[in-house]
Coordinates of C-alpha atoms in Angstrom, one line a residue:
M58 CA 82.1 -42.9 -17.5
T59 CA 81.4 -38.9 -18.1
S60 CA 85.2 -38.6 -20.0
T61 CA 84.2 -41.4 -22.3
Y62 CA 80.7 -39.2 -23.1
A63 CA 82.7 -36.3 -23.4
S64 CA 85.0 -37.2 -25.7
A65 CA 82.1 -38.8 -28.1
Y66 CA 80.1 -35.4 -27.6
A67 CA 83.3 -33.0 -28.5
A68 CA 81.8 -33.1 -32.2
A69 CA 78.6 -32.2 -31.4
L70 CA 80.0 -29.1 -29.2
S71 CA 81.5 -27.8 -31.9
A72 CA 78.2 -28.6 -34.2
A73 CA 76.3 -26.6 -31.5
H74 CA 78.6 -23.4 -31.9
D75 CA 78.6 -23.6 -35.7
A76 CA 74.7 -24.1 -35.7
A77 CA 73.8 -21.7 -32.7
A78 CA 76.3 -19.1 -31.9
G79 CA 75.6 -16.5 -34.8
Q80 CA 71.6 -16.6 -33.3
N81 CA 70.9 -14.0 -31.0
Y82 CA 71.1 -14.7 -26.8
P83 CA 70.4 -11.7 -24.9
P84 CA 72.0 -11.2 -21.2
G85 CA 69.5 -11.1 -18.6
A86 CA 67.0 -13.4 -19.7
L87 CA 66.1 -17.0 -18.3
Y88 CA 66.7 -19.6 -20.8
V89 CA 64.2 -22.7 -20.2
V90 CA 66.1 -25.9 -21.5
A91 CA 64.6 -29.2 -22.2
T92 CA 67.4 -32.0 -21.5
P93 CA 66.6 -35.9 -22.3
I94 CA 64.3 -38.0 -20.5
G95 CA 66.9 -40.9 -20.6
N96 CA 69.0 -41.0 -24.0
L97 CA 72.0 -38.4 -24.0
A98 CA 72.0 -38.3 -27.6
D99 CA 68.6 -36.5 -27.6
I100 CA 69.9 -33.0 -26.6
T101 CA 69.7 -30.4 -29.1
L102 CA 72.6 -28.3 -30.5
R103 CA 71.0 -25.0 -29.1
A104 CA 71.0 -26.2 -25.5
L105 CA 74.1 -27.4 -25.6
H106 CA 75.3 -24.0 -26.7
V107 CA 73.1 -22.0 -24.0
L108 CA 73.9 -24.8 -21.4
Q109 CA 77.7 -23.5 -22.3
L110 CA 77.0 -19.5 -22.5
A111 CA 75.1 -19.7 -19.6
D112 CA 76.5 -17.5 -16.5
V113 CA 74.8 -20.0 -14.4
V114 CA 72.7 -22.9 -14.6
A115 CA 69.7 -23.2 -12.2
C116 CA 68.5 -26.9 -11.9
E117 CA 66.4 -29.3 -10.0
D118 CA 69.5 -31.3 -9.0
T119 CA 72.8 -29.8 -9.0
R120 CA 74.4 -33.3 -8.7
H121 CA 72.7 -34.7 -11.6
T122 CA 72.8 -31.5 -13.9
Q123 CA 76.6 -31.5 -13.2
T124 CA 77.1 -35.1 -14.4
L125 CA 74.8 -34.3 -17.3
L126 CA 77.1 -31.3 -18.2
R127 CA 80.2 -33.3 -17.6
A128 CA 78.9 -36.2 -20.1
Y129 CA 78.8 -33.6 -22.7
G130 CA 82.1 -31.8 -22.0
I131 CA 80.6 -29.0 -20.3
D132 CA 82.6 -27.2 -17.7
K133 CA 80.8 -25.3 -15.0
S134 CA 82.0 -24.5 -11.4
T135 CA 80.0 -25.6 -8.5
A136 CA 79.4 -21.6 -7.7
Q137 CA 77.8 -21.5 -11.3
L138 CA 75.1 -24.0 -10.5
L139 CA 71.9 -22.7 -8.4
A140 CA 69.3 -25.4 -7.0
V141 CA 65.8 -24.7 -8.2
H142 CA 63.7 -27.4 -6.8
Q143 CA 59.8 -27.6 -5.3
H144 CA 61.0 -27.3 -2.0
N145 CA 62.9 -23.6 -2.7
E146 CA 61.5 -22.7 -5.6
A147 CA 59.7 -19.3 -4.8
Q148 CA 62.9 -18.3 -2.6
A149 CA 65.3 -19.4 -5.3
A150 CA 63.2 -17.5 -8.3
Q151 CA 64.2 -14.1 -6.4
V152 CA 67.9 -15.2 -6.5
V153 CA 67.7 -15.9 -10.2
I154 CA 66.0 -12.7 -10.6
D155 CA 68.8 -10.7 -9.1
R156 CA 71.0 -12.6 -11.2
L157 CA 68.8 -11.5 -14.4
H158 CA 69.1 -7.7 -13.2
Q159 CA 72.7 -8.1 -13.2
G160 CA 72.6 -9.1 -16.9
Q161 CA 73.6 -12.9 -16.7
R162 CA 72.2 -15.4 -18.6
V163 CA 70.5 -18.3 -16.6
A164 CA 69.4 -21.2 -18.0
Y165 CA 67.1 -23.4 -16.1
A166 CA 67.1 -27.4 -16.4
S167 CA 65.0 -29.9 -14.5
D168 CA 66.1 -33.6 -14.0
A169 CA 64.7 -34.9 -17.5
G170 CA 62.6 -33.5 -20.0
T171 CA 61.0 -30.1 -20.6
P172 CA 61.0 -28.0 -17.4
A173 CA 57.9 -26.6 -15.6
I174 CA 55.4 -29.3 -17.2
S175 CA 55.2 -32.1 -14.1
D176 CA 58.9 -31.3 -12.9
P177 CA 59.6 -27.6 -11.0
G178 CA 59.8 -24.6 -13.3
A179 CA 56.5 -23.4 -13.7
R180 CA 56.8 -20.9 -10.5
L181 CA 60.3 -19.8 -11.3
V182 CA 58.8 -18.6 -15.3
A183 CA 55.8 -17.1 -13.6
A184 CA 57.8 -15.1 -11.5
V185 CA 60.7 -13.7 -13.7
R186 CA 57.7 -12.9 -16.3
L187 CA 55.9 -11.1 -13.3
A188 CA 59.3 -9.3 -12.8
S189 CA 59.1 -8.3 -16.9
L190 CA 62.2 -9.7 -17.7
P191 CA 62.6 -11.9 -20.9
V192 CA 61.9 -15.6 -20.5
V193 CA 63.3 -18.1 -23.7
P194 CA 61.9 -21.6 -24.4
L195 CA 64.5 -23.8 -25.9
P196 CA 62.3 -27.0 -26.8
G197 CA 63.4 -30.6 -27.0
A198 CA 62.7 -34.0 -25.2
S199 CA 59.2 -34.5 -23.7
S200 CA 58.2 -37.8 -22.1
V201 CA 54.4 -36.8 -22.8
T202 CA 54.8 -35.9 -26.3
T203 CA 56.8 -38.8 -26.5
A204 CA 54.5 -41.2 -25.7
L205 CA 51.7 -39.3 -27.6
S206 CA 53.8 -39.6 -30.8
V207 CA 53.4 -43.7 -30.5
A208 CA 50.1 -43.9 -29.1
G209 CA 48.3 -43.5 -32.4
I210 CA 45.4 -42.0 -31.0
A211 CA 44.7 -39.3 -34.2
D212 CA 41.5 -40.8 -35.5
E213 CA 40.5 -42.5 -32.4
G214 CA 36.9 -40.8 -30.6
A215 CA 35.0 -37.6 -31.2
H216 CA 38.1 -35.5 -30.3
H217 CA 40.6 -36.6 -33.0
G218 CA 44.2 -36.1 -31.5
E219 CA 43.0 -34.0 -28.3
F220 CA 44.3 -34.9 -25.2
V221 CA 44.8 -33.6 -21.5
F222 CA 47.7 -34.0 -19.2
V223 CA 47.0 -35.0 -15.6
G224 CA 50.6 -36.0 -14.3
F225 CA 51.0 -37.9 -11.0
L226 CA 47.7 -39.0 -9.7
S227 CA 47.1 -39.2 -5.7
S228 CA 49.2 -41.5 -3.7
K229 CA 46.2 -42.4 -1.6
S230 CA 43.6 -44.7 -2.9
A231 CA 40.4 -43.1 -2.9
E232 CA 41.7 -40.3 -4.3
R233 CA 43.2 -42.2 -7.2
A234 CA 40.1 -44.0 -7.2
T235 CA 38.2 -41.0 -7.4
A236 CA 40.5 -39.3 -10.1
I237 CA 39.9 -42.6 -12.6
T238 CA 36.1 -42.3 -12.4
A239 CA 36.3 -39.0 -13.3
L240 CA 38.9 -40.0 -16.1
G241 CA 36.6 -43.1 -17.2
V242 CA 34.1 -40.2 -18.5
E243 CA 36.9 -38.1 -20.0
A244 CA 36.2 -38.5 -23.8
R245 CA 39.7 -37.7 -25.0
A246 CA 42.9 -39.1 -24.2
V247 CA 44.7 -38.7 -20.8
V248 CA 48.1 -38.6 -20.4
M249 CA 49.6 -40.1 -16.7
L250 CA 52.9 -40.7 -15.4
E251 CA 53.7 -43.1 -12.3
A252 CA 57.2 -44.2 -10.3
P253 CA 57.8 -48.2 -10.3
H254 CA 56.9 -48.2 -6.5
R255 CA 53.5 -47.5 -7.6
I256 CA 52.5 -48.7 -10.6
G257 CA 51.0 -51.9 -9.4
A258 CA 48.3 -49.9 -7.7
L259 CA 47.9 -47.7 -10.5
A260 CA 47.5 -50.9 -12.9
T261 CA 44.7 -52.2 -10.4
A262 CA 42.8 -49.1 -10.2
L263 CA 42.8 -48.5 -14.2
A264 CA 41.5 -52.0 -14.5
T265 CA 38.4 -51.1 -13.5
L266 CA 37.9 -49.0 -17.1
G267 CA 37.4 -52.1 -18.7
E268 CA 38.2 -51.9 -22.7
R269 CA 39.3 -48.9 -22.9
R270 CA 42.7 -48.7 -24.8
L271 CA 45.7 -47.7 -22.6
T272 CA 49.5 -47.4 -24.4
V273 CA 52.5 -47.8 -21.6
G274 CA 55.7 -46.6 -22.1
R275 CA 58.3 -47.8 -20.1
E276 CA 62.0 -46.1 -19.7
L277 CA 60.9 -44.2 -22.8
T278 CA 64.2 -43.7 -25.0
K279 CA 66.9 -45.9 -22.6
Q280 CA 68.2 -49.3 -23.1
F281 CA 65.3 -50.9 -22.0
E282 CA 62.5 -48.7 -23.6
E283 CA 59.2 -51.0 -23.5
I284 CA 55.7 -50.0 -25.0
A285 CA 52.8 -51.9 -25.0
T286 CA 49.0 -51.1 -26.1
F287 CA 46.0 -53.2 -24.4
P288 CA 42.8 -52.8 -23.0
A289 CA 43.0 -51.4 -19.2
S290 CA 41.4 -54.4 -17.6
T291 CA 44.4 -56.4 -18.7
F292 CA 46.8 -53.9 -17.4
P293 CA 47.9 -56.1 -14.0
D294 CA 48.4 -59.0 -15.9
W295 CA 50.7 -57.5 -18.2
L296 CA 52.8 -55.7 -15.6
H297 CA 52.9 -59.2 -13.4
R298 CA 54.0 -61.4 -16.7
D299 CA 57.4 -59.9 -16.4
P300 CA 59.1 -58.6 -12.8
N301 CA 61.4 -56.4 -14.7
R302 CA 58.1 -54.4 -16.1
S303 CA 57.7 -52.7 -12.7
R304 CA 61.0 -51.3 -13.2
G305 CA 61.6 -47.7 -14.5
E306 CA 59.5 -44.6 -15.0
F307 CA 56.2 -44.7 -16.7
V308 CA 54.3 -42.5 -19.0
L309 CA 50.4 -44.1 -19.5
V310 CA 48.4 -42.8 -22.5
L311 CA 44.7 -43.6 -21.8
H312 CA 43.4 -43.4 -25.2
P313 CA 40.1 -41.5 -26.3
A314 CA 36.7 -43.2 -25.4
M315 CA 35.5 -44.9 -28.5
V316 CA 32.3 -43.7 -29.9
A317 CA 30.5 -46.7 -31.4
A318 CA 29.2 -46.5 -35.0
E319 CA 26.2 -48.8 -34.5
S320 CA 23.6 -46.2 -33.8
G321 CA 20.9 -45.5 -36.1
S322 CA 21.4 -42.5 -37.1
E323 CA 25.2 -42.8 -37.6
Q324 CA 24.3 -46.0 -39.7
R325 CA 22.0 -44.3 -42.1
I326 CA 24.2 -41.3 -42.6
L327 CA 27.2 -43.5 -43.4
K328 CA 24.6 -45.7 -45.9
M329 CA 23.6 -42.9 -47.7
L330 CA 27.2 -41.3 -48.3
L331 CA 28.5 -44.7 -49.4
A332 CA 25.6 -44.8 -52.0
E333 CA 27.2 -41.4 -53.5
L334 CA 30.6 -41.3 -52.5
P335 CA 34.0 -43.2 -52.1
L336 CA 34.2 -45.2 -49.2
K337 CA 37.1 -43.1 -47.5
T338 CA 35.3 -40.0 -48.5
A339 CA 32.0 -41.4 -46.8
V340 CA 33.7 -42.2 -43.5
K341 CA 35.5 -38.8 -42.9
L342 CA 32.4 -36.8 -43.6
T343 CA 30.3 -39.4 -41.6
A344 CA 33.0 -38.7 -38.5
D345 CA 32.8 -35.1 -39.1
I346 CA 29.1 -34.9 -39.0
T347 CA 28.6 -37.7 -36.0
G348 CA 31.7 -37.5 -34.3
A349 CA 32.2 -41.0 -34.4
S350 CA 35.5 -42.7 -34.7
R351 CA 36.6 -43.2 -38.4
N352 CA 38.4 -46.6 -37.5
V353 CA 35.0 -47.7 -36.2
L354 CA 33.1 -46.4 -38.9
Y355 CA 35.7 -47.5 -41.7
E356 CA 35.1 -50.8 -40.3
A357 CA 31.3 -50.4 -40.3
A358 CA 31.7 -49.2 -43.9
L359 CA 33.8 -52.1 -45.3
A360 CA 30.8 -54.7 -43.7
L361 CA 28.1 -52.8 -45.3
K362 CA 30.1 -52.5 -48.6
K363 CA 30.6 -56.5 -48.3
E364 CA 26.7 -57.1 -47.3
G365 CA 26.0 -55.0 -50.6
A366 CA 28.1 -57.0 -52.8

């Protein structure tokens, strides 16, 4: 399998060298490298070049990363791979710092996506910075931004486009319930992660949020990718309708709390502006003034126009 992939990515390696080799890659620096969250083709040209160039590849799981590198046709010996994971991150950071002081280039990659967001890497980066050594980010795939990009939250709620990332909630039912109660009064969008063996419990807990909209991304960028948006109350039913939906890794976006456009002040402002301005302009200004959802205000404006006609 890896040899087949390596042949397919031979051109990509050549393109990576042509596109990135002329740039500056100082020695003695830590390179934080984003890797695909599922689809191998989501690697960047600069990531390929740096993974080839690095003297050492620090990684969450050396076996996983070795397989990934070989899929791209990148040959690193076992001695060039250094395990840096949640159980040894503090100690391994010193090994990385020693390598950097020797002038080596060290690339760090977690198992998937951008390191140090939910995966390990944050302690390593902090330790390297504390040692006054350079850290170079190589942006790329991220499950968080991938899910947000298809959730369509920009014009929802009072906090247009804002979100909070909470990662994995507690596996303990009482702590999870407390966290979800707090999320229920969070006006901004909330991004969560979950594993397949716990998704059922999370679905039941999130159902208590009623009509609050939820976008669920399962197996993002992979062959059986599935993305759906529905009221949180229907999440358990959606999950149970197909046994396959309990498989794979999950990214969930709890949409912003909708601000109703039915209060007297919002309706009065909207009516006044509609009398003087085009519909879209009136809606935008009313949203800016009141913090109400543009989508809700737009529907209210159409209804008012219809009544006036």
